[in-house]
Short mmCIF file of C-alpha atoms and ligand atoms in Angstrom, two decimals:
data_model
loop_
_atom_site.label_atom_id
_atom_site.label_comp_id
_atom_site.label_asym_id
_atom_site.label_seq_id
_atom_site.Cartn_x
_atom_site.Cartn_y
_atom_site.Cartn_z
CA UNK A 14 70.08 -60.91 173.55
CA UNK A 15 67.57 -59.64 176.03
CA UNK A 16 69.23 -56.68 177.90
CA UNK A 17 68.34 -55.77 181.48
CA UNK A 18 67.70 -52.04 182.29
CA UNK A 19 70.87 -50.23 183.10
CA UNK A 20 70.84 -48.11 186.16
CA UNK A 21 71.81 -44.86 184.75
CA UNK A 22 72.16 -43.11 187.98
CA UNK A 23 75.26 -45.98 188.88
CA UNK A 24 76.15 -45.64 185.43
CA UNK A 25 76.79 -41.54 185.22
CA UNK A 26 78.84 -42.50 189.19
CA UNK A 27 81.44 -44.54 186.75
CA UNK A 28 84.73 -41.85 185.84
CA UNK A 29 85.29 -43.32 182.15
CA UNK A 30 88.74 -42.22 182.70
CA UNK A 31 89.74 -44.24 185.62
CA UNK A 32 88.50 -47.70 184.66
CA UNK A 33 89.97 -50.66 185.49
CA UNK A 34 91.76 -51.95 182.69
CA UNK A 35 91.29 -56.08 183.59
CA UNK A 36 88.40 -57.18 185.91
CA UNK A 37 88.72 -60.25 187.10
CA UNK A 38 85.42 -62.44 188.25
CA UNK A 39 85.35 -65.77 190.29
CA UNK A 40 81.65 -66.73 189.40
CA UNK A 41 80.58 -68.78 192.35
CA UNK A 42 77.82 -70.19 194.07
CA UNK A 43 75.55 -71.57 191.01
CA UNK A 44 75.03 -74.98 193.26
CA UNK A 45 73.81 -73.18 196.44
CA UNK A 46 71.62 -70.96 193.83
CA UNK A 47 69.99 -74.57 192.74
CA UNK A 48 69.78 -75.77 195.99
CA UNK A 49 67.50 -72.91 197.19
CA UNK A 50 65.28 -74.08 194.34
CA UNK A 51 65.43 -77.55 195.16
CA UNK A 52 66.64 -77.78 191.49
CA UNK A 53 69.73 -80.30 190.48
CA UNK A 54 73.06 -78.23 190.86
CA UNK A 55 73.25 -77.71 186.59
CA UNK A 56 70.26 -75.73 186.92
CA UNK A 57 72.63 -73.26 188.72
CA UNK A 58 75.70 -73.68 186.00
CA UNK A 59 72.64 -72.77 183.01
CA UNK A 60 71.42 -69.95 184.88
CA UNK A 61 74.86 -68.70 185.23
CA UNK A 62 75.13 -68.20 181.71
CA UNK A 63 72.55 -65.57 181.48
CA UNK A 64 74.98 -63.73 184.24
CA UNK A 65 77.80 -64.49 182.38
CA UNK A 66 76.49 -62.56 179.06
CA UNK A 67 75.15 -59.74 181.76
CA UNK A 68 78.79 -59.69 183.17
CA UNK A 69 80.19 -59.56 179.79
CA UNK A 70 78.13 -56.73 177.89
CA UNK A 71 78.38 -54.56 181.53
CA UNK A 72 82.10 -54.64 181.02
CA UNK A 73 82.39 -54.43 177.04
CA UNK A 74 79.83 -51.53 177.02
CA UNK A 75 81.62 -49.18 180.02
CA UNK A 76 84.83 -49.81 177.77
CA UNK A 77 86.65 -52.33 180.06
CA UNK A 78 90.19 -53.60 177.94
CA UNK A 79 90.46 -56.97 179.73
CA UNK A 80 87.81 -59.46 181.61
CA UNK A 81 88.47 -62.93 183.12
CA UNK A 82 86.02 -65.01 184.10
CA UNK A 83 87.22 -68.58 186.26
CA UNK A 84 84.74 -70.95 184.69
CA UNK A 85 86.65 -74.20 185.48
CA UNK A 86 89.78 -75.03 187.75
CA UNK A 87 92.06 -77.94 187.86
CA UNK A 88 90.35 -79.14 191.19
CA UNK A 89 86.85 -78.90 189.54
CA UNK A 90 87.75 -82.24 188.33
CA UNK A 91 87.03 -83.83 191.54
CA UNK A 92 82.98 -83.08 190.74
CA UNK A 93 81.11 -86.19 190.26
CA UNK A 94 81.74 -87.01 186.36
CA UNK A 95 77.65 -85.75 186.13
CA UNK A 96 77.92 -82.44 186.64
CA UNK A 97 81.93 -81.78 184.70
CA UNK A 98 80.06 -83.26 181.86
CA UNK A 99 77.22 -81.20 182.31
CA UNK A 100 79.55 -78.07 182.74
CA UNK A 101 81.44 -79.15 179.43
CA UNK A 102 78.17 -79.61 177.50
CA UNK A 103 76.72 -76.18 178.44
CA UNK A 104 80.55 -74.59 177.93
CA UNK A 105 80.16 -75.65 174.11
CA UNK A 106 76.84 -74.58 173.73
CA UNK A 107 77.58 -71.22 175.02
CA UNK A 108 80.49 -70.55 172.71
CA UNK A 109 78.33 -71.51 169.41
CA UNK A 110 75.45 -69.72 170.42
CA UNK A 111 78.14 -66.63 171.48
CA UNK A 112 80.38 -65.88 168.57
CA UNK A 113 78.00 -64.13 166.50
CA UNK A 114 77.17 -62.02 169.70
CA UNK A 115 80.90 -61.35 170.54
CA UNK A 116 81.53 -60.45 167.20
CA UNK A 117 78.58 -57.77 167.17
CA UNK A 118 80.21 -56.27 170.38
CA UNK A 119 83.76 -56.71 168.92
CA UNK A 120 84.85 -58.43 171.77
CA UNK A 121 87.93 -61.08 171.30
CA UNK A 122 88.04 -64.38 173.26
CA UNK A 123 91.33 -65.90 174.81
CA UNK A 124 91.62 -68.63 177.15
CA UNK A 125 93.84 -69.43 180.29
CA UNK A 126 94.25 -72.96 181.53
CA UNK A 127 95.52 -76.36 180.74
CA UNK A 128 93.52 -75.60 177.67
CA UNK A 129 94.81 -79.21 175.68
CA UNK A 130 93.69 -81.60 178.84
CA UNK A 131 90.12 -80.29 178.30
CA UNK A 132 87.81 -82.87 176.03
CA UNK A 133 88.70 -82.87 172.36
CA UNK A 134 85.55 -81.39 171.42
CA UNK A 135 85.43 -78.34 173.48
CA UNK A 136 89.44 -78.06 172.63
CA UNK A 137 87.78 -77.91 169.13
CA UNK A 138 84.66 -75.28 169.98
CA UNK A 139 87.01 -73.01 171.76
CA UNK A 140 89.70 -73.04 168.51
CA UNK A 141 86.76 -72.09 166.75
CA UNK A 142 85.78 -69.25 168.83
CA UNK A 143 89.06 -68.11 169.78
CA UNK A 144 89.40 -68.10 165.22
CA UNK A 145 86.33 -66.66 164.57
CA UNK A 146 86.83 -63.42 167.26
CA UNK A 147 90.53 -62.92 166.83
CA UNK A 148 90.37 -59.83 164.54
CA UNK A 149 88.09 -58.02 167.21
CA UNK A 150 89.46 -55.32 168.26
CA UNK A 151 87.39 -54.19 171.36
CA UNK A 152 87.81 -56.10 174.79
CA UNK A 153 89.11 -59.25 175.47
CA UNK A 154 87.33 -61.70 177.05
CA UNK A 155 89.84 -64.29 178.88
CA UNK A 156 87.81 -67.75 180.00
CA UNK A 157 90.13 -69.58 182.57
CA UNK A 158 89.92 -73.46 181.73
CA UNK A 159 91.32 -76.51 183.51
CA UNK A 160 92.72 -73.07 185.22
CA UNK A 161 94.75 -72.99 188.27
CA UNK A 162 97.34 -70.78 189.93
CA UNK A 163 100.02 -73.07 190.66
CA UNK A 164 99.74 -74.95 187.70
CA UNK A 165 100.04 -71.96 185.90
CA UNK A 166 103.33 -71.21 188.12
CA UNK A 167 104.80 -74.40 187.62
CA UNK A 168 104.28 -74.30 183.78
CA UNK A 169 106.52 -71.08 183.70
CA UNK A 170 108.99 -72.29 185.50
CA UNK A 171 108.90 -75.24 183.39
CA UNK A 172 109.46 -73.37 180.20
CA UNK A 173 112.01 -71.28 181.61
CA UNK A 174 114.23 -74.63 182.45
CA UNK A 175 114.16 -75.63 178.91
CA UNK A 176 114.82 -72.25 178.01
CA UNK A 177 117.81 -72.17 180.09
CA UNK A 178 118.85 -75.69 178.89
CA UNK A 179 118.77 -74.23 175.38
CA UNK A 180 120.49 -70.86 176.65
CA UNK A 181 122.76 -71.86 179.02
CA UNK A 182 121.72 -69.60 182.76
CA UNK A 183 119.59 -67.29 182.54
CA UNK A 184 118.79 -64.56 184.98
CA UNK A 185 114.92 -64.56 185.89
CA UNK A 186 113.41 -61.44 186.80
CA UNK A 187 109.83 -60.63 187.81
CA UNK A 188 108.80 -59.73 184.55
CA UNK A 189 110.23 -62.47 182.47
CA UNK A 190 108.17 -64.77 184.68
CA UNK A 191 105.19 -63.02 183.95
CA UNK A 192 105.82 -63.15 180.30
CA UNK A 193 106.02 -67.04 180.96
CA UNK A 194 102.49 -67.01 182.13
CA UNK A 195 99.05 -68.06 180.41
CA UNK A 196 97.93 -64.35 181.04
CA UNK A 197 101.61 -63.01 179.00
CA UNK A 198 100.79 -59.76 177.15
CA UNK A 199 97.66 -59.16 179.31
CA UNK A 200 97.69 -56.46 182.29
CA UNK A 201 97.17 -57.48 185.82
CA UNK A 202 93.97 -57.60 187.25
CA UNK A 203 92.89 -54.40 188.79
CA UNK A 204 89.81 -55.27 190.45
CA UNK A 205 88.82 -59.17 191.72
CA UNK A 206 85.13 -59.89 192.33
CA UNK A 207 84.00 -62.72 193.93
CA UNK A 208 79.97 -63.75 194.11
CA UNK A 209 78.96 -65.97 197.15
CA UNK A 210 80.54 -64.67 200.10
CA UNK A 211 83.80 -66.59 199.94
CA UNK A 212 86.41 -64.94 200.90
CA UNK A 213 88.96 -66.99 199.49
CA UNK A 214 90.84 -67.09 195.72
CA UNK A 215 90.81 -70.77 195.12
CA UNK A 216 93.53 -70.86 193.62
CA UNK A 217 93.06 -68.31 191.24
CA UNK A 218 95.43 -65.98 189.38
CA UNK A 219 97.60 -65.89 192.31
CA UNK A 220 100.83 -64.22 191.01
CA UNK A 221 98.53 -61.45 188.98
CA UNK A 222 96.12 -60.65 191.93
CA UNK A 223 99.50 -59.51 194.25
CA UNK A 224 97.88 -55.66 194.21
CA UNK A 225 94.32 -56.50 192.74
CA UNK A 226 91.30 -54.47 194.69
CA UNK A 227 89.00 -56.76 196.25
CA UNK A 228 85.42 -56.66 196.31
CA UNK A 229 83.05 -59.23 197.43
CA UNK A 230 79.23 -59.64 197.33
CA UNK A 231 76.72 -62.65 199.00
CA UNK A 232 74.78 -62.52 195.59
CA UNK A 233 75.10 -65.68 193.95
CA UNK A 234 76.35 -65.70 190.42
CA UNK A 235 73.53 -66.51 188.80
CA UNK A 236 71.62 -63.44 190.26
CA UNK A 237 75.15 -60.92 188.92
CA UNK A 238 73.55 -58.31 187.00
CA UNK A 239 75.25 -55.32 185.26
CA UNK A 240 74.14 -53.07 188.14
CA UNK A 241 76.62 -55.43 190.58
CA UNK A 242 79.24 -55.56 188.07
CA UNK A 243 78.75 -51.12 187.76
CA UNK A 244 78.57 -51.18 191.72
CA UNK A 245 82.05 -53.12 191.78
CA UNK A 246 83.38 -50.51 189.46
CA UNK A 247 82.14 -47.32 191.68
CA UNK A 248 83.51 -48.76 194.67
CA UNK A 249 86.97 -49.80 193.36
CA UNK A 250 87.24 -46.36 192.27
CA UNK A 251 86.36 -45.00 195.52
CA UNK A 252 89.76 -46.99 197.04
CA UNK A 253 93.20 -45.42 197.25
CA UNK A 254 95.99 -47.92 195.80
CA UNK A 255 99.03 -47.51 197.54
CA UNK A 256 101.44 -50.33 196.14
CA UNK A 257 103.41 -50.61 199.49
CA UNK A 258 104.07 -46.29 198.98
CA UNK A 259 102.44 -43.94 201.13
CA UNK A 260 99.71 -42.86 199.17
CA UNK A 261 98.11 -39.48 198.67
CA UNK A 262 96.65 -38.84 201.74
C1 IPE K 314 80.62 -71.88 190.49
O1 IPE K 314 79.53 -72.36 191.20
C2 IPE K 314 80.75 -72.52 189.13
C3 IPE K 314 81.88 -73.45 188.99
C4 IPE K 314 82.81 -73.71 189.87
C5 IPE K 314 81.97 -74.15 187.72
P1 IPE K 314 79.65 -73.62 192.13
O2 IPE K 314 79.30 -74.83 191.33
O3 IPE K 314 80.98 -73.67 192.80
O4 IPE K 314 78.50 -73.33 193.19
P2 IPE K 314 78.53 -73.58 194.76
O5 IPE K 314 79.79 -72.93 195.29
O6 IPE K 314 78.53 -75.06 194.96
O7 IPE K 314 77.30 -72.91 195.27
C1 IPE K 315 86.20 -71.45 192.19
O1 IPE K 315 85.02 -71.87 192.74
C2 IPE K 315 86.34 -71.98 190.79
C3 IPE K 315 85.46 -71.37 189.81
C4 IPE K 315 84.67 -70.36 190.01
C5 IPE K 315 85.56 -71.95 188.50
P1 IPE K 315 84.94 -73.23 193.59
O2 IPE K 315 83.53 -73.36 194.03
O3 IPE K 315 85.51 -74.36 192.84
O4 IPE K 315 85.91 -72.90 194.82
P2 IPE K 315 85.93 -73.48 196.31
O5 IPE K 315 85.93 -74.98 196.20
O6 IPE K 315 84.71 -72.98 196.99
O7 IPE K 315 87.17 -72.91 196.90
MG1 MG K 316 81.68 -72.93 194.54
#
């Protein structure tokens, strides 16, 4: 893989010990990145893959435990059937091209979604890929599918119905819902980045994000480089979390 130049002067700004332990991305605005070319909107989605793997080795080689990336929602479905197709087809090529990349970085992949509603093929790419990474042992890399919030939500609560059925009443706390989510077993998002200039979460990891740092930039996805992704890192650690508490200062 062609690597870009690191800024080591961003770099040496990153405290190793204070890393967020799950970055979350939503990777937007590949169609408005097209547009400005006058090139069809899946020009956008294939260039986006080149800051996907930029996104990915950035966080795998500061030592980041857990990234997501939102690469599909539930209401991407509405797209004209073109471009979902389009997104499917360059979804599959990017996880047979990947593995033997992942598994050079050590990185394990794990998916979030209505995973089984997606095509049968990529259902059967992603097995693959999700089989042929799972002894990895270095970060994970979460892909959110067919992903969205309140599906997610409404799953959980779905399983912990039948659970109760089973059971007889249960008592639910917040962390037995939590373990009822797609993301069980994975920390919370510390830090949410969002490319474009929306300032909205469309729908996105809504019940993990409740004390995620925000940080937004106008670069469009397909322009994310590893400096962006070191920049989001400097300036998260630069903010003072106060969970609802007073704080240090
Ligand atoms: C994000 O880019 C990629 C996906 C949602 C799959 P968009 O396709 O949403 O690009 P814009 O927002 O139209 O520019
Ligand atoms: C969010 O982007 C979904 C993904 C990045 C996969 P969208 O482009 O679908 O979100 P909206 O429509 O602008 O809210
Ligand atoms: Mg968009």
């Amino acid at each position: 893989m062609k690597t870009e130049p690191v800024d080591q002067d961003l770099l040496k700004q990153i405290d190793l010990d204070r890393l967020p332990k799950h970055i979350a991305i939503i990777m937007d605005g590949n169609g408005r990145w097209a547009k400005r070319r006058r090139l069809p909107r899946i020009a956008g989605h294939r260039a986006g893959i080149r800051a996907v793997r930029q996104a990915v080795e950035a966080s795998a080689r500061v030592g980041i435990p857990y990234l997501t990336l939102y690469a599909f929602s539930v209401e991407n479905w509405k797209r004209p059937h073109t471009e979902v197709k389009l997104l499917m087809g360059l979804l599959r090529q990017y996880l047979k091209k990947e593995i033997n990349e992942l598994n050079r970085q050590n990185i394990r992949l794990e998916v979030i979604g209505r995973i089984n509603e997606l095509p049968k093929p990529v259902v059967d790419d992603l097995k693959n890929t999700l089989e042929e990474t799972r002894k990895n042992t270095g970060m994970r890399l979460v892909l959110a599918l067919n992903y969205g919030a309140r599906a997610e939500l409404v799953d959980a609560v779905q399983e912990l119905l039948e659970k109760a059925k089973q059971n007889g009443a249960i008592k639910v706390d917040e962390s037995m819902l939590s373990e009822h989510l797609y993301t069980r077993g994975f920390p919370d998002p510390d830090l949410l980045i969002r490319t474009s200039g929306e300032l909205r979460l469309s729908n996105f990891l809504l019940w993990q994000v409740a004390y995620a740092e925000l940080w937004v930039t106008e670069t469009l996805w397909p322009d994310f480089t590893q400096k962006d992704l070191f920049q989001a890192i400097v300036d998260f650690q630069k903010r003072e979390r106060r969970y609802g508490g007073l704080g240090l200062s």
